[in-house]
mmCIF file of C-alpha atoms in Angstrom:
data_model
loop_
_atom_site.group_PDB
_atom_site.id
_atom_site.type_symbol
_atom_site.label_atom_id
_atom_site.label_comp_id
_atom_site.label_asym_id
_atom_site.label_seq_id
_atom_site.Cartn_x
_atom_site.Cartn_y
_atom_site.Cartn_z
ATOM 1 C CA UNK A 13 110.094 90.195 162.397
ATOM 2 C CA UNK A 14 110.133 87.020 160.568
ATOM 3 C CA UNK A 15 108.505 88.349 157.653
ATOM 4 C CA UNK A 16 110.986 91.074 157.183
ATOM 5 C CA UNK A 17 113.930 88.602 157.529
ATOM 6 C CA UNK A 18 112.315 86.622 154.789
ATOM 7 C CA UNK A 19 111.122 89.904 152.597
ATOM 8 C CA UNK A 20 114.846 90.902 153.328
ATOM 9 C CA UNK A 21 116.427 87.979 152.138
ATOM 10 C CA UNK A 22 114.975 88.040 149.351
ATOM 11 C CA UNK A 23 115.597 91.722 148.321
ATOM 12 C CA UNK A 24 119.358 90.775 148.642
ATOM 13 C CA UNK A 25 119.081 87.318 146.479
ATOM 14 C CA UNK A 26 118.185 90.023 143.394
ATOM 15 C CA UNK A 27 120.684 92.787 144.443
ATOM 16 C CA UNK A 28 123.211 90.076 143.683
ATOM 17 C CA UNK A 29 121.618 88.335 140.861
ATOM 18 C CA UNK A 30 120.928 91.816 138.576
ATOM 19 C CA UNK A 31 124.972 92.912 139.773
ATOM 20 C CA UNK A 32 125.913 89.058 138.243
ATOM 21 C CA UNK A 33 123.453 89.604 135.086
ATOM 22 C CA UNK A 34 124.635 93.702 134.511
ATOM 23 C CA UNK A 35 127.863 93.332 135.463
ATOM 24 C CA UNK A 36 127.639 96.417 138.014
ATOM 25 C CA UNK A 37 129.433 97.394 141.202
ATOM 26 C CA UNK A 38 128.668 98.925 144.597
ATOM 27 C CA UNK A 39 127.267 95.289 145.670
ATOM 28 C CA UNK A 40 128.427 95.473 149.247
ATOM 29 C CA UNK A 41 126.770 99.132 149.939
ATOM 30 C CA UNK A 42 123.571 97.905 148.788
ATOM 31 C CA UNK A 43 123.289 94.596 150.737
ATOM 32 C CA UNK A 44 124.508 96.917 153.997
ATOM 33 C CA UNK A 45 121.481 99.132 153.892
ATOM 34 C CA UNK A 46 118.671 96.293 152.811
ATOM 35 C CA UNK A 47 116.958 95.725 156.065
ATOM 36 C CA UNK A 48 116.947 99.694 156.550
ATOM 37 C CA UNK A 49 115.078 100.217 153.225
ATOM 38 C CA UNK A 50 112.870 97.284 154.002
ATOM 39 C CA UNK A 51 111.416 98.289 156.935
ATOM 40 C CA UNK A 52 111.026 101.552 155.650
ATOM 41 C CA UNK A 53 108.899 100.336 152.643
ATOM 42 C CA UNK A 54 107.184 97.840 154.340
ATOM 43 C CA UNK A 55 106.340 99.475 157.745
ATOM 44 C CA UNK A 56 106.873 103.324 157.575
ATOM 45 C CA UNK A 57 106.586 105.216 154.619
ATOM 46 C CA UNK A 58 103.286 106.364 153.681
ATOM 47 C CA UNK A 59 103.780 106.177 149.887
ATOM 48 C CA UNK A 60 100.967 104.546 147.140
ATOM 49 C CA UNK A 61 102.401 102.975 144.679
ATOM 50 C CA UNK A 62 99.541 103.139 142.393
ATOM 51 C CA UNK A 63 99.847 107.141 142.823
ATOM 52 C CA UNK A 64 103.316 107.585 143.556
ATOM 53 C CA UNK A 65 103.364 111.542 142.632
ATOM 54 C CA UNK A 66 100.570 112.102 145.149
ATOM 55 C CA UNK A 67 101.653 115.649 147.096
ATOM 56 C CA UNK A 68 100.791 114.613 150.425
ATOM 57 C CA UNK A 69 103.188 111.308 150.287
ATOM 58 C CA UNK A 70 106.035 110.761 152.712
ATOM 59 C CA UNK A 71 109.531 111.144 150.655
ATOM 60 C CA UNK A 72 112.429 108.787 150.573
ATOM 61 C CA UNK A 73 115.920 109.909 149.179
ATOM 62 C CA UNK A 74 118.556 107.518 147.980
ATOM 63 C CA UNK A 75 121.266 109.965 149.385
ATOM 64 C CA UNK A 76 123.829 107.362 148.845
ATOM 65 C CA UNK A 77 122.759 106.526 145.039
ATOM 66 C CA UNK A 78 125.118 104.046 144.210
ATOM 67 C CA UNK A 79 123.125 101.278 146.451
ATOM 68 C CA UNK A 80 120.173 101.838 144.171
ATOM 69 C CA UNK A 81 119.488 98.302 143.047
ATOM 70 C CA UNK A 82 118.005 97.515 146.743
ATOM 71 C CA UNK A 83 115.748 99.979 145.935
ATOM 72 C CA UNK A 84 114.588 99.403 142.614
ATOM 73 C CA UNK A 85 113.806 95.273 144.041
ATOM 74 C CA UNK A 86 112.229 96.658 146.698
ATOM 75 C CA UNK A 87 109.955 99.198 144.757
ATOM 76 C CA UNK A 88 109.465 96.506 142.052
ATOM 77 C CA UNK A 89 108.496 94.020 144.626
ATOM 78 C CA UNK A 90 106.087 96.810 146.644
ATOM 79 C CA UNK A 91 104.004 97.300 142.930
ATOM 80 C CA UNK A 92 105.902 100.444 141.880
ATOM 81 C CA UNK A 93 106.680 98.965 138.517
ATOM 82 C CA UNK A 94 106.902 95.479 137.074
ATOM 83 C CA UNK A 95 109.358 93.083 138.196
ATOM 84 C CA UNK A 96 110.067 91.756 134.981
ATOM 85 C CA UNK A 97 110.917 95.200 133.512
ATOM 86 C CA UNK A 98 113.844 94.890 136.472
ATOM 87 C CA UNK A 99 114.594 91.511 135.610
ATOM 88 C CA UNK A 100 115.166 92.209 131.874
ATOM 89 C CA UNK A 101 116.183 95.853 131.813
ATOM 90 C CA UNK A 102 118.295 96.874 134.771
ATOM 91 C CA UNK A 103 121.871 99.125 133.475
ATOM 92 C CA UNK A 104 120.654 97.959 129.913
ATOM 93 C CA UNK A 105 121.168 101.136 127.376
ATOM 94 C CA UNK A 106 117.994 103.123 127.055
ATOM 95 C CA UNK A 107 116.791 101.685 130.105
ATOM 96 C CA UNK A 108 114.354 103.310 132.737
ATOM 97 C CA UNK A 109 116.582 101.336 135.470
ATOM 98 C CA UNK A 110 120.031 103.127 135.395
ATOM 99 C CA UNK A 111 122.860 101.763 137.324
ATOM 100 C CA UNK A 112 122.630 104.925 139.457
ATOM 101 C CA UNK A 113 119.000 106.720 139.895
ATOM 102 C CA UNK A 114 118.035 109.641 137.637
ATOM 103 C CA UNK A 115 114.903 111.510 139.053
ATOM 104 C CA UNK A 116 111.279 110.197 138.374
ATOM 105 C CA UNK A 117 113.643 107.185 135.961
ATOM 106 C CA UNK A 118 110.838 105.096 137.491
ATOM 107 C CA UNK A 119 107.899 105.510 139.902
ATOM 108 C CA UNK A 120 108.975 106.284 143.641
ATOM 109 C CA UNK A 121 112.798 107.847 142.127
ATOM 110 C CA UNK A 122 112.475 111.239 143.679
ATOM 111 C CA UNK A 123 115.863 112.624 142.660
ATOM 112 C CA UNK A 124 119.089 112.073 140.964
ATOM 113 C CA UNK A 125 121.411 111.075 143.465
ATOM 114 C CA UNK A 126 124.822 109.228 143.334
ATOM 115 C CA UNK A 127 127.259 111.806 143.105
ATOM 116 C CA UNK A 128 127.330 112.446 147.066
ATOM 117 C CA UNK A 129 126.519 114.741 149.587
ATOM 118 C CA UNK A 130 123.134 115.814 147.759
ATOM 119 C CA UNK A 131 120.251 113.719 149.548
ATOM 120 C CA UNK A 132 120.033 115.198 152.946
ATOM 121 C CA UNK A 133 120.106 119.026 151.432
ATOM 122 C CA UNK A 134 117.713 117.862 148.745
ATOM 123 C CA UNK A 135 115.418 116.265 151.847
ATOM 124 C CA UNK A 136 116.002 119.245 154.058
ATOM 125 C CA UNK A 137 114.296 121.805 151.482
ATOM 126 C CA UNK A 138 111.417 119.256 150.513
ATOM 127 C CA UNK A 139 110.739 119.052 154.740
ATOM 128 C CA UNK A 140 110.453 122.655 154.855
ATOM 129 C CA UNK A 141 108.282 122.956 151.705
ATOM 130 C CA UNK A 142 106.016 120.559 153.441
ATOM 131 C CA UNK A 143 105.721 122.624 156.154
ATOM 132 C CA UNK A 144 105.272 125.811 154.544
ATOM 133 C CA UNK A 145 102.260 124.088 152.310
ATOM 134 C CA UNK A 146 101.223 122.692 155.568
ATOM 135 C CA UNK A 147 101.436 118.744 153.883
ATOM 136 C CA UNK A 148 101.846 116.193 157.217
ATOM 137 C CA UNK A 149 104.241 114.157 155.449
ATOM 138 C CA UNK A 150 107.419 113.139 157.010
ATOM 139 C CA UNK A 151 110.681 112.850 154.701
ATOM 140 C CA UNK A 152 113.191 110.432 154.865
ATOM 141 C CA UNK A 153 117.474 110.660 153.833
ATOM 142 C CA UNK A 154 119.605 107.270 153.473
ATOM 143 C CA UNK A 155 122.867 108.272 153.674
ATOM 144 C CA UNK A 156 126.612 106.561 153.650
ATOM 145 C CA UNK A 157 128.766 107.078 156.490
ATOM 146 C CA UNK A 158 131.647 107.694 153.522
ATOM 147 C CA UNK A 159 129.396 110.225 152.469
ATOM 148 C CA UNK A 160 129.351 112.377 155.960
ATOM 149 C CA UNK A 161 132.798 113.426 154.393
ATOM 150 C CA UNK A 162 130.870 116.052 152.383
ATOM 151 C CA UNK A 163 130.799 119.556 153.937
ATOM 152 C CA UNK A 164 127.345 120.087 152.092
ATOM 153 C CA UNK A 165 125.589 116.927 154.608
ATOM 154 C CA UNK A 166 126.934 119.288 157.195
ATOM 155 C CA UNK A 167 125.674 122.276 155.991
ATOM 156 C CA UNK A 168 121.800 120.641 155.810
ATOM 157 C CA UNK A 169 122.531 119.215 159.315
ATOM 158 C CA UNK A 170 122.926 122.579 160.716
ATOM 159 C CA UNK A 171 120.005 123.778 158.723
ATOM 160 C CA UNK A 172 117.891 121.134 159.551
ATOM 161 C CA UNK A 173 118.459 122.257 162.818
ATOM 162 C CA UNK A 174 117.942 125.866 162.734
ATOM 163 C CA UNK A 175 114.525 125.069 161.026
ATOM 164 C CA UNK A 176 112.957 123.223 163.630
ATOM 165 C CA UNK A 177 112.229 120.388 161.007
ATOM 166 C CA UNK A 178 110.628 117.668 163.012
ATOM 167 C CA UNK A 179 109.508 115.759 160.544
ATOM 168 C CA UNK A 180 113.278 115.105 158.625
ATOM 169 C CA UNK A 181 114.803 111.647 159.641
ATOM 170 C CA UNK A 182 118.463 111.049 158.362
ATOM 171 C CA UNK A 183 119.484 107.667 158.525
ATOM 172 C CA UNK A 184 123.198 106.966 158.242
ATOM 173 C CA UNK A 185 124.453 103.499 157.008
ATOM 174 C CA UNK A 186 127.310 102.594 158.867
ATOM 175 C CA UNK A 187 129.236 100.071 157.251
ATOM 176 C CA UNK A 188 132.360 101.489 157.907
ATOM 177 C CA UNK A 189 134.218 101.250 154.520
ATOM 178 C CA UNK A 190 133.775 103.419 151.569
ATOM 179 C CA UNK A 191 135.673 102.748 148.057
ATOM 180 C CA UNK A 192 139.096 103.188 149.372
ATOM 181 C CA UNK A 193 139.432 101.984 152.755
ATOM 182 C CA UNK A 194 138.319 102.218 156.498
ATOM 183 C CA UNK A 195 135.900 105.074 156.664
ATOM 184 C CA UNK A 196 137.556 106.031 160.255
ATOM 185 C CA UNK A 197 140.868 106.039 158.618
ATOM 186 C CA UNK A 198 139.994 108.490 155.911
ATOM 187 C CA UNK A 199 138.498 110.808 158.107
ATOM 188 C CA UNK A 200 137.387 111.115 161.685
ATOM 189 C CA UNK A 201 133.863 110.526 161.447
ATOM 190 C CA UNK A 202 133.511 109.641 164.307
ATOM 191 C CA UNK A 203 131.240 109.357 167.036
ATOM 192 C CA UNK A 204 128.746 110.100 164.512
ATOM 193 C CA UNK A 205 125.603 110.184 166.909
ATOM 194 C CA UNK A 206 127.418 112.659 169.097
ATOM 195 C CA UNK A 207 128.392 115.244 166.222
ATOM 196 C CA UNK A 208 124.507 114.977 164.829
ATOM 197 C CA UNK A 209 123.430 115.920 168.067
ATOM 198 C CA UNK A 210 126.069 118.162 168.851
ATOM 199 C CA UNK A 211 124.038 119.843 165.583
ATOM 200 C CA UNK A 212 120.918 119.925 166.987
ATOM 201 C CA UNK A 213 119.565 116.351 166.257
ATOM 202 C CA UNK A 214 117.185 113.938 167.947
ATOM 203 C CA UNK A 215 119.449 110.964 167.921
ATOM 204 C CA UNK A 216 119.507 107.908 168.268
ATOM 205 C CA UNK A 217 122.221 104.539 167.508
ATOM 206 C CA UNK A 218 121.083 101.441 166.576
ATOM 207 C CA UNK A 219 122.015 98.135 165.274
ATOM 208 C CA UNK A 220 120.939 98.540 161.472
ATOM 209 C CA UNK A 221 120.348 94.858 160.676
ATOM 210 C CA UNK A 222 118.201 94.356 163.737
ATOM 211 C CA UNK A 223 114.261 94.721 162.091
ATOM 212 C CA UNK A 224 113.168 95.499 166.375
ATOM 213 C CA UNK A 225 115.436 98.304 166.798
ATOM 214 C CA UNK A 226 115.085 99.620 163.112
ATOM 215 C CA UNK A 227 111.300 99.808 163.493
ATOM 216 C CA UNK A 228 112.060 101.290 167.170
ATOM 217 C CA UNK A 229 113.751 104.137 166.286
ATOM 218 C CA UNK A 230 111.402 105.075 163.387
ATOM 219 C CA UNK A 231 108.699 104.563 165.815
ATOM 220 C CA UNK A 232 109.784 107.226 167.956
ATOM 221 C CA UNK A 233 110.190 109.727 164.647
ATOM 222 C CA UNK A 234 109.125 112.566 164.743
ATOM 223 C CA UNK A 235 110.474 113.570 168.241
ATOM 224 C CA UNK A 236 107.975 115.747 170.189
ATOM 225 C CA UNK A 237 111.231 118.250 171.029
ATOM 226 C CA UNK A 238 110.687 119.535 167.562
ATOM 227 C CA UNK A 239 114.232 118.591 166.363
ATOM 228 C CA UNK A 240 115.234 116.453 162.988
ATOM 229 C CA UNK A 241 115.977 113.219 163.836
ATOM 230 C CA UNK A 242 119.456 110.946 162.951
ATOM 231 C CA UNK A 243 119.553 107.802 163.389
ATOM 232 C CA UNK A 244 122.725 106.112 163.148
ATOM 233 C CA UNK A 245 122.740 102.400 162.031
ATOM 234 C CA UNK A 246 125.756 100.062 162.525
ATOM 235 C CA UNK A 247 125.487 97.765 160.005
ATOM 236 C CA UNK A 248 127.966 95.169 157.909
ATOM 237 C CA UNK A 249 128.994 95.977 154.373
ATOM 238 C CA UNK A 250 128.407 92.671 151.905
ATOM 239 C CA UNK A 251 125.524 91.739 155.053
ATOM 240 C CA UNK A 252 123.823 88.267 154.062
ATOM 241 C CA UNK A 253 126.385 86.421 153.078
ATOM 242 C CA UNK A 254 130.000 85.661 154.782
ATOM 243 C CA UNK A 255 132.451 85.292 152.049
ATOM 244 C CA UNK A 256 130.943 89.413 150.826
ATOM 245 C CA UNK A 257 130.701 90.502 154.253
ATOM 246 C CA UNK A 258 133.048 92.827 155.802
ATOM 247 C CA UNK A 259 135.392 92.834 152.666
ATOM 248 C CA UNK A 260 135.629 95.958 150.747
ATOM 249 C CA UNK A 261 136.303 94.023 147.202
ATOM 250 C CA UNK A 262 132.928 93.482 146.671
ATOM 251 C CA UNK A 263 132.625 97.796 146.816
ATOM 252 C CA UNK A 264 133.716 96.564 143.066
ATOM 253 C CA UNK A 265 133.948 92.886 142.482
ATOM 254 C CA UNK A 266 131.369 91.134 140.215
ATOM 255 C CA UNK A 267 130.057 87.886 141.593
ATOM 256 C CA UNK A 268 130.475 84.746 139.472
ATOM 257 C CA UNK A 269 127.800 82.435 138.512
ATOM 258 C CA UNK A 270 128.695 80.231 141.183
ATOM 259 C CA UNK A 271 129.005 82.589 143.883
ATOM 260 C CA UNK A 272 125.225 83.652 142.935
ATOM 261 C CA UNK A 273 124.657 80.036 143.617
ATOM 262 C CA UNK A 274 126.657 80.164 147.117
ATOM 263 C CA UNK A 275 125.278 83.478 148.183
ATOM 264 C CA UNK A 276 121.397 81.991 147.157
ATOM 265 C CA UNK A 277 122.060 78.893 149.666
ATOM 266 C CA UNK A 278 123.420 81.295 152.413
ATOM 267 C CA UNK A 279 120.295 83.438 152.327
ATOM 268 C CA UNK A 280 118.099 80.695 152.288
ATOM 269 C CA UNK A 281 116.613 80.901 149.052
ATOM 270 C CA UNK A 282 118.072 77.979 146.848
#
């Protein structure tokens, strides 16, 4: 697991750099959800980048859109598109690398997502198209736990459900904030694992910065029961570096040029 710490580390040294160089928010959400989208990309998803439309391909939605710049470094870094084009592009006008995703923006985008409460619908009817067209693919949904506020992730939950779509995984970053204040005091999420599987979910908790139990619980996906599976991941918002984690600021704060120096030493990379 090593690797991915290092791999991991990295993606986070550039989701801080490109927020520095563009001036864009939403730094702590995407830092909380790195490992998740690493292991993903580097262990799970059955996706080519060099044919990245391909119909048979597993699916990934960015449910919570707003975390996109892991995503772009990590699909940059996995061959999806050029690095450089991220480096010198990113939230620039007329760019392909908006500061939240627009659908097929760039190769492995596959939908517009930011304004939230979208993904795990959008997932649920590409699942169920999959099995209709009889495609073995499985599909993936990253969502927020702010997000879970939305009647419509609900809605998909219960459909899920109802379908008998085995081969849906939600994943739920659990950070515990969202952009103004403690996600438990803005609404009783809460226990999370028990109301997924109250809806009919294969569930299953984890520790969302721990690569072993990540790769664990997608191990175990699809469930032979037949249900959808949630897994719930307890992470840290800001995760990588102390003076970002745990403080909701940096939902919105800008680092300086010296903090990008600071954070670089803290991950490792300097």
């Amino acid at each position: 697991m090593k690797e991915l710490s290092t791999y991991a580390a990295s993606i986070r040294s550039k989701v801080i750099q490109l927020s520095h160089q563009a001036r864009t928010p939403h730094l702590g959400s995407s830092l909380s959800c790195a490992d998740l989208i690493v292991a993903l990309y580097k262990s799970h998803l059955r996706i080519d980048p060099q044919n990245a439309q391909d119909p048979t391909r597993d699916r990934f939605f960015l449910s919570k859109g707003h975390a996109v710049t892991t995503l772009y470094a990590v699909l940059a870094k996995q061959g999806f598109f050029p690095e450089s084009e991220l480096d010198q592009t990113y939230a620039e006008p007329g760019s392909r690398l908006p500061e939240h995703p627009s659908r097929n923006c760039v190769p492995g985008i596959e939908a517009s997502t930011g304004s939230l409460g979208h993904g795990l619908g959008l997932a649920t009817g590409v699942a169920l198209a999959n099995r209709i067209q009889n495609i073995d693919a499985k599909t993936f949904a990253l969502l927020s736990d702010g997000e879970c506020n939305e009647g419509s992730i609900w809605e998909a939950a219960m459909t899920a459900a109802a379908l008998q779509l085995p081969k849906l995984c939600a994943i739920v970053d659990v950070n515990k904030w969202q952009a103004t204040g403690r996600s438990a005091e803005v609404l009783a999420l809460e226990p999370l694992h028990e109301k997924f599987a109250s809806f009919g979910w294969e569930t299953h908790r984890i520790d969302g910065h721990d690569f072993a139990a990540i790769d664990k619980a997608l191990s175990s996906f699809p469930h032979p029961s037949g249900k959808p599976t949630a897994i719930i991941a307890d992470t840290i918002k800001g995760k990588g570096v102390s003076f970002m984690e745990d403080d909701n600021n940096w939902h919105y704060r800008i680092p300086n040029a010296d903090e990008v120096i600071a954070a670089n030493k803290e991950l490792g990379l300097a």
